[in-house]
Short mmCIF file of C-alpha atoms (C1' of nucleotides) in Angstrom, two decimals:
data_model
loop_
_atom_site.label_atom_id
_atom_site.label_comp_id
_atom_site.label_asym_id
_atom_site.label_seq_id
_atom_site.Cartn_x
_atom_site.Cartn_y
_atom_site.Cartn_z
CA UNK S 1 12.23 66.02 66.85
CA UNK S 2 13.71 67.56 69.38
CA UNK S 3 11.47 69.03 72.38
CA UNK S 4 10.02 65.12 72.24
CA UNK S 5 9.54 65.18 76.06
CA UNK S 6 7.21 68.42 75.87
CA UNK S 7 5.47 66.84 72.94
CA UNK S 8 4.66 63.33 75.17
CA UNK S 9 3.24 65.47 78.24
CA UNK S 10 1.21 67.55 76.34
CA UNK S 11 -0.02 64.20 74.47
CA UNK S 12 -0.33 62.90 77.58
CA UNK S 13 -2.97 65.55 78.41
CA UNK S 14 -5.38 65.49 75.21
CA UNK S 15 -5.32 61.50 75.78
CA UNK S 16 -6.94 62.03 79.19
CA UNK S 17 -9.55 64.74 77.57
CA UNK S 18 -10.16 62.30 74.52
CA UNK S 19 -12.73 59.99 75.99
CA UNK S 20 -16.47 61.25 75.34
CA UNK S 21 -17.16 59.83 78.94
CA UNK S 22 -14.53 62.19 79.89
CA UNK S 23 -15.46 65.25 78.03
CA UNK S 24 -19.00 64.48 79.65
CA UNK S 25 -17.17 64.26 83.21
CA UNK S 26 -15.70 67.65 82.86
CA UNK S 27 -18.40 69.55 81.39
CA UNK S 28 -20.44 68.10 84.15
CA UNK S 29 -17.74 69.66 86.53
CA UNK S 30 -17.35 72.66 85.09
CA UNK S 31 -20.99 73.56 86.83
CA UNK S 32 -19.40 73.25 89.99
CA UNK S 33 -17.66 70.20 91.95
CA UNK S 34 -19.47 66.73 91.85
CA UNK S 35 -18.90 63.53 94.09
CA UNK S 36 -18.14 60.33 92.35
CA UNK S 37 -21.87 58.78 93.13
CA UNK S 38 -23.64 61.02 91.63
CA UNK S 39 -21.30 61.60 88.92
CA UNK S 40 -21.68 57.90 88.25
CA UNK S 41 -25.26 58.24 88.08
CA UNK S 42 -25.40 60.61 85.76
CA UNK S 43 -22.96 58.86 83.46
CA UNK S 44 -24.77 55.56 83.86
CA UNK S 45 -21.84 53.25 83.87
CA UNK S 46 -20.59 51.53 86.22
CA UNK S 47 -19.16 53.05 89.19
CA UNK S 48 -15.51 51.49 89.04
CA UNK S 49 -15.38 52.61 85.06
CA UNK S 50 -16.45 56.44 86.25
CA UNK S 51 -13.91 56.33 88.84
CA UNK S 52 -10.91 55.23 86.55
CA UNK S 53 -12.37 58.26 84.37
CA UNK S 54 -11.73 60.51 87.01
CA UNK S 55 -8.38 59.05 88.19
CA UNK S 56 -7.01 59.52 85.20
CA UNK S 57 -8.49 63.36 84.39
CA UNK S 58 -6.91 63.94 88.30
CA UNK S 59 -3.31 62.03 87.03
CA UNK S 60 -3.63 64.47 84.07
CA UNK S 61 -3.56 67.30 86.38
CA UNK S 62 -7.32 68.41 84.79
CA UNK S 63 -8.59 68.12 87.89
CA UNK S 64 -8.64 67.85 91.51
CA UNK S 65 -10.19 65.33 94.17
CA UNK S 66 -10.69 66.01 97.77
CA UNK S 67 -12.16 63.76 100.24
CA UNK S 68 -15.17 65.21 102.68
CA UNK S 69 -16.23 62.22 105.28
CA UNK S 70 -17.55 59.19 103.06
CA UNK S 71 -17.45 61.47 99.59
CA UNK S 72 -14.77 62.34 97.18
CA UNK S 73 -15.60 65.23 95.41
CA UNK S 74 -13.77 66.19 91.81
CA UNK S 75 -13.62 69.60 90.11
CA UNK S 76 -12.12 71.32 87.32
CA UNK S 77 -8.53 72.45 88.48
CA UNK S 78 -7.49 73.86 84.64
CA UNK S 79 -11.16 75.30 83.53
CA UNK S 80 -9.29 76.63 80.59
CA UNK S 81 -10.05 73.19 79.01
CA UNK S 82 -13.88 74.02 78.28
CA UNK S 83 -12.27 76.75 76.09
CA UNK S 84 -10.90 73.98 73.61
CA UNK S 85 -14.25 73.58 72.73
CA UNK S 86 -14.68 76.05 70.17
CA UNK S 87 -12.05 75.38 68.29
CA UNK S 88 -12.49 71.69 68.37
CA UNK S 89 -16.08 72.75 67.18
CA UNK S 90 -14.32 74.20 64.52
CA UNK S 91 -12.59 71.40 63.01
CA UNK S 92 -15.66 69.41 63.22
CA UNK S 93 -17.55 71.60 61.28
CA UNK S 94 -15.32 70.31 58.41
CA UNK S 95 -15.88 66.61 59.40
CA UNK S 96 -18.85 65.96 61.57
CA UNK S 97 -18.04 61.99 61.11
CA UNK S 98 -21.51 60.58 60.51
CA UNK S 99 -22.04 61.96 56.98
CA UNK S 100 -24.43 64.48 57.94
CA UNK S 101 -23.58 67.78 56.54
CA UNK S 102 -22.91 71.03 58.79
CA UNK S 103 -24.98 74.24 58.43
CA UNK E 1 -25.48 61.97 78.87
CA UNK E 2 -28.29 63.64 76.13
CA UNK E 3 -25.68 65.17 74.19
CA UNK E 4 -23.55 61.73 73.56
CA UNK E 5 -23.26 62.56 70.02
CA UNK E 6 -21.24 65.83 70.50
CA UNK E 7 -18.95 64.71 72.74
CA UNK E 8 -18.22 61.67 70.62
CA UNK E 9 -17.45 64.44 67.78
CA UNK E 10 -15.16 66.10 70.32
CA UNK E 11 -13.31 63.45 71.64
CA UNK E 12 -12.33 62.04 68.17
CA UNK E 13 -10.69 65.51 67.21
CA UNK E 14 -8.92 65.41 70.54
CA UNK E 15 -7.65 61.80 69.99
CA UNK E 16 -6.60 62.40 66.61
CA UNK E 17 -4.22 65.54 68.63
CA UNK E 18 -3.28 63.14 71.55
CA UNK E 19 -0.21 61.26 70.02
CA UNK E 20 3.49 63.00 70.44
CA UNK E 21 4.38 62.61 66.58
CA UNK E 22 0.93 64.31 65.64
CA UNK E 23 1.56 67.20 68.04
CA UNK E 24 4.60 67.24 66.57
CA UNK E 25 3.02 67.50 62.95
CA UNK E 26 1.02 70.05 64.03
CA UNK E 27 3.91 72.17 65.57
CA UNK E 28 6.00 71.71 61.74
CA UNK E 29 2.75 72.89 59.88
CA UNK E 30 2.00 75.86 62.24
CA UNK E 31 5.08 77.40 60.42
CA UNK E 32 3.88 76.80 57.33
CA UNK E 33 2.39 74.14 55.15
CA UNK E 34 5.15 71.12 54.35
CA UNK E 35 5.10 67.92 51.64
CA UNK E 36 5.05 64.39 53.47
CA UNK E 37 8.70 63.66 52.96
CA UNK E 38 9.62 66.52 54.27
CA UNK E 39 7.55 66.01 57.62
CA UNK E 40 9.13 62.17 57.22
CA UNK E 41 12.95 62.93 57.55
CA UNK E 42 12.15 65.98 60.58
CA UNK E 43 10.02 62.87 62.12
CA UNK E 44 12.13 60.11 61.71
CA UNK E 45 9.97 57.12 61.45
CA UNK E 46 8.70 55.58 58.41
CA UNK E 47 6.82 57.19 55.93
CA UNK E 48 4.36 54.89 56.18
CA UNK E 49 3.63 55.63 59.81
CA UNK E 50 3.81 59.63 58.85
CA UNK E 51 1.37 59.40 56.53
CA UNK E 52 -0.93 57.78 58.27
CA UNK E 53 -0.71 60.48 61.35
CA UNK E 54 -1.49 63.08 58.81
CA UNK E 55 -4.21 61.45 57.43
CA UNK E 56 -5.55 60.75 60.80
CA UNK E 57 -4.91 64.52 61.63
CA UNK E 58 -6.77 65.38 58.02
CA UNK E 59 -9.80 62.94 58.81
CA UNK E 60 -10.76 64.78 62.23
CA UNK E 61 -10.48 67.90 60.17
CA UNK E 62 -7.45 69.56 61.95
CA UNK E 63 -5.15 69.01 58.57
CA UNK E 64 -6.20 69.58 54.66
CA UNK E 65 -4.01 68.15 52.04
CA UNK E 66 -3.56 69.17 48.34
CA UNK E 67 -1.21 67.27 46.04
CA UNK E 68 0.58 68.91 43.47
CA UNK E 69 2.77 67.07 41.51
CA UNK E 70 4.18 64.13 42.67
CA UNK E 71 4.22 65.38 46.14
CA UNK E 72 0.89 65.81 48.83
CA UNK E 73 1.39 68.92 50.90
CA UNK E 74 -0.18 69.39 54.17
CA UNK E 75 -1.66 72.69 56.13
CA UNK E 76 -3.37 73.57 59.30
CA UNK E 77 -7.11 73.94 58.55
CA UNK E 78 -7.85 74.94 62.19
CA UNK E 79 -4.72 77.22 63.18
CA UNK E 80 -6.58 77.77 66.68
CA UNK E 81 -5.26 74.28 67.94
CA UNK E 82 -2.35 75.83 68.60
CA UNK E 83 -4.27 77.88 71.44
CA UNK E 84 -4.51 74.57 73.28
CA UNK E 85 -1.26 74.45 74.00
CA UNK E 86 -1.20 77.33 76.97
CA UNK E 87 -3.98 75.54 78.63
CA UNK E 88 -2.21 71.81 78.16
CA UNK E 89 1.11 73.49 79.75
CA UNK E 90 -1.32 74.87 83.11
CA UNK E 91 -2.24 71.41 83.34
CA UNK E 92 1.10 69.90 83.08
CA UNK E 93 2.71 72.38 85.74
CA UNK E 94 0.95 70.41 88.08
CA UNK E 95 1.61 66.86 86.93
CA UNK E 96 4.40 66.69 84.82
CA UNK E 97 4.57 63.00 84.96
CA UNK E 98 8.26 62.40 84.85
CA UNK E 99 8.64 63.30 88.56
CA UNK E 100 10.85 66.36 87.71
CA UNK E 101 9.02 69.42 90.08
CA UNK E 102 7.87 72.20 87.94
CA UNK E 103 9.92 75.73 88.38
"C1'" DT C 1 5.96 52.93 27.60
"C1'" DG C 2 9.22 52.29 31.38
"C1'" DC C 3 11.55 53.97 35.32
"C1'" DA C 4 12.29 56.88 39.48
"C1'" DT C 5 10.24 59.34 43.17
"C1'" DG C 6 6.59 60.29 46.43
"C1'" DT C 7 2.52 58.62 48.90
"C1'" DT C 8 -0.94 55.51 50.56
"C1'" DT C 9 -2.76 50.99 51.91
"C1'" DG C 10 -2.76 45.91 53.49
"C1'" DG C 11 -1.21 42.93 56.88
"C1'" DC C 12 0.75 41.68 61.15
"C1'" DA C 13 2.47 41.72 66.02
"C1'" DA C 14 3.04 44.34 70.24
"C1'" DT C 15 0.94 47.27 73.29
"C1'" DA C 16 -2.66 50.28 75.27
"C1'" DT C 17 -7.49 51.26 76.35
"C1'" DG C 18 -12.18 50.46 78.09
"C1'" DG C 19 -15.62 48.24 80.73
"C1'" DC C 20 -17.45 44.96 83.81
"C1'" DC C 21 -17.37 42.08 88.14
"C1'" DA C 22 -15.42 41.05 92.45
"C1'" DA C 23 -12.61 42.26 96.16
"C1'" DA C 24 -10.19 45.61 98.91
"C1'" DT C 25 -10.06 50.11 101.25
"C1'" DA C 26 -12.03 54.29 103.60
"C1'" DT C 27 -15.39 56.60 106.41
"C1'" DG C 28 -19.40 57.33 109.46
"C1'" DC C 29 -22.33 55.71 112.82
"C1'" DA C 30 -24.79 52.62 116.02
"C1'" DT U 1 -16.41 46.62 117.17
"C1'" DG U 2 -19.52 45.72 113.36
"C1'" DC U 3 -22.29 47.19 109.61
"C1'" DA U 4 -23.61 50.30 105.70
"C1'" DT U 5 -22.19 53.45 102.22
"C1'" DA U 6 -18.69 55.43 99.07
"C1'" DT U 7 -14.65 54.77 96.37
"C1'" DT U 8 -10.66 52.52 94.47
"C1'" DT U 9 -8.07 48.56 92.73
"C1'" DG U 10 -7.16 43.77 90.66
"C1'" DG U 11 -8.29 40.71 87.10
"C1'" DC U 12 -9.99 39.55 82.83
"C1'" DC U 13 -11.46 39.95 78.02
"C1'" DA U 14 -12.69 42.57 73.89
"C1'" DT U 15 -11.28 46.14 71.06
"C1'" DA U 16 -8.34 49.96 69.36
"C1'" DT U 17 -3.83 51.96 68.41
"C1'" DT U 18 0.85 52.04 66.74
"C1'" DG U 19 4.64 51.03 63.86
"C1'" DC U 20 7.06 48.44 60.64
"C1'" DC U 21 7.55 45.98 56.09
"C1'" DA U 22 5.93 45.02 51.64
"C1'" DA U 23 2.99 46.02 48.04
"C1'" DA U 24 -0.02 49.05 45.51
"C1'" DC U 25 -0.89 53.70 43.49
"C1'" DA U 26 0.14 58.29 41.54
"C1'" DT U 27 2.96 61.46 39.03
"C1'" DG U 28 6.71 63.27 36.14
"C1'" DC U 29 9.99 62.54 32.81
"C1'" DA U 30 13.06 60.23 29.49
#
DNA sequence: TGCATGTTTGGCAATATGGCCAAATATGCA
DNA sequence: TGCATATTTGGCCATATTGCCAAACATGCA
């Protein structure tokens, strides 16, 4: 197992996208930037939990935060994420993990 | 958050990819499918713990297994997880968490 | 049947994750 | 400065993940 570093940052990546809160969070941001209130609204959690959700999308270099007076606004700095989605579609089509059948 | 239940779906196919061994897994089995023991000595952990990757990477649909003989073979079932990988590398040129600056 | 090989599962301890509340920090404005 | 709003961080507990060992299961063959 050699290129083990290159495996753990890549890991390191998917573990930040594998959160449904977070999935939420950056398919809400991929219609545009978002500040952390409303964000928080929209998730309906509270606003300390959104925020670590964020902090650790932004640590995973997903995306970006930039601070406007009292607001910090996030947005999608790799949008090539959203095209996962497919293919993760894919592979669910085989397992859809609550018994109900696929079309 | 109306569509809850999707990104649930998503996010356990991306957790099931967001562990360094399973990427790893995944890399073997791109070049073709491989028996457990096989994937065990390239791994170097128990087979115990191997299998259990692989069957996590078979239960979110990414893997399929087929036994034949006294040996269980694994295969990609979703060869377009491999696509990720560009994206995952954009996002790790920015952070690549080891403190090392990117080229 | 009995044994060897290959694989999965049960159980356990260490560690990581997730979510809330409370407190700290940052900014704008009177 | 002092207060209100926006955001992050510390602390804590509940739960999930990971990896090993040992034991169970499956298969092939003598």
């Amino acid at each position: 197992m050699q290129d083990q570093r290159r495996f753990e940052q890549r890991a390191r990546v998917l573990k930040a996208l594998a959160h449904p809160t977070r999935l939420f969070l950056v398919d809400e941001l991929s219609r545009g930037e978002c500040c952390v209130a409303d964000l928080t609204e929209k998730v309906g959690a509270d606003m300390s939990t959104v925020s670590r959700h964020l902090a650790r999308l932004r640590d995973a270099g997903i995306l970006v935060d930039e601070r406007r007076g009292a607001c910090v606004y996030y947005r999608l700095r790799v949008p090539c994420v959203l095209d996962f989605f497919g293919c993760v579609e894919a592979a669910l089509s085989a397992d859809d993990g609550d018994g109900t059948a696929g079309p």
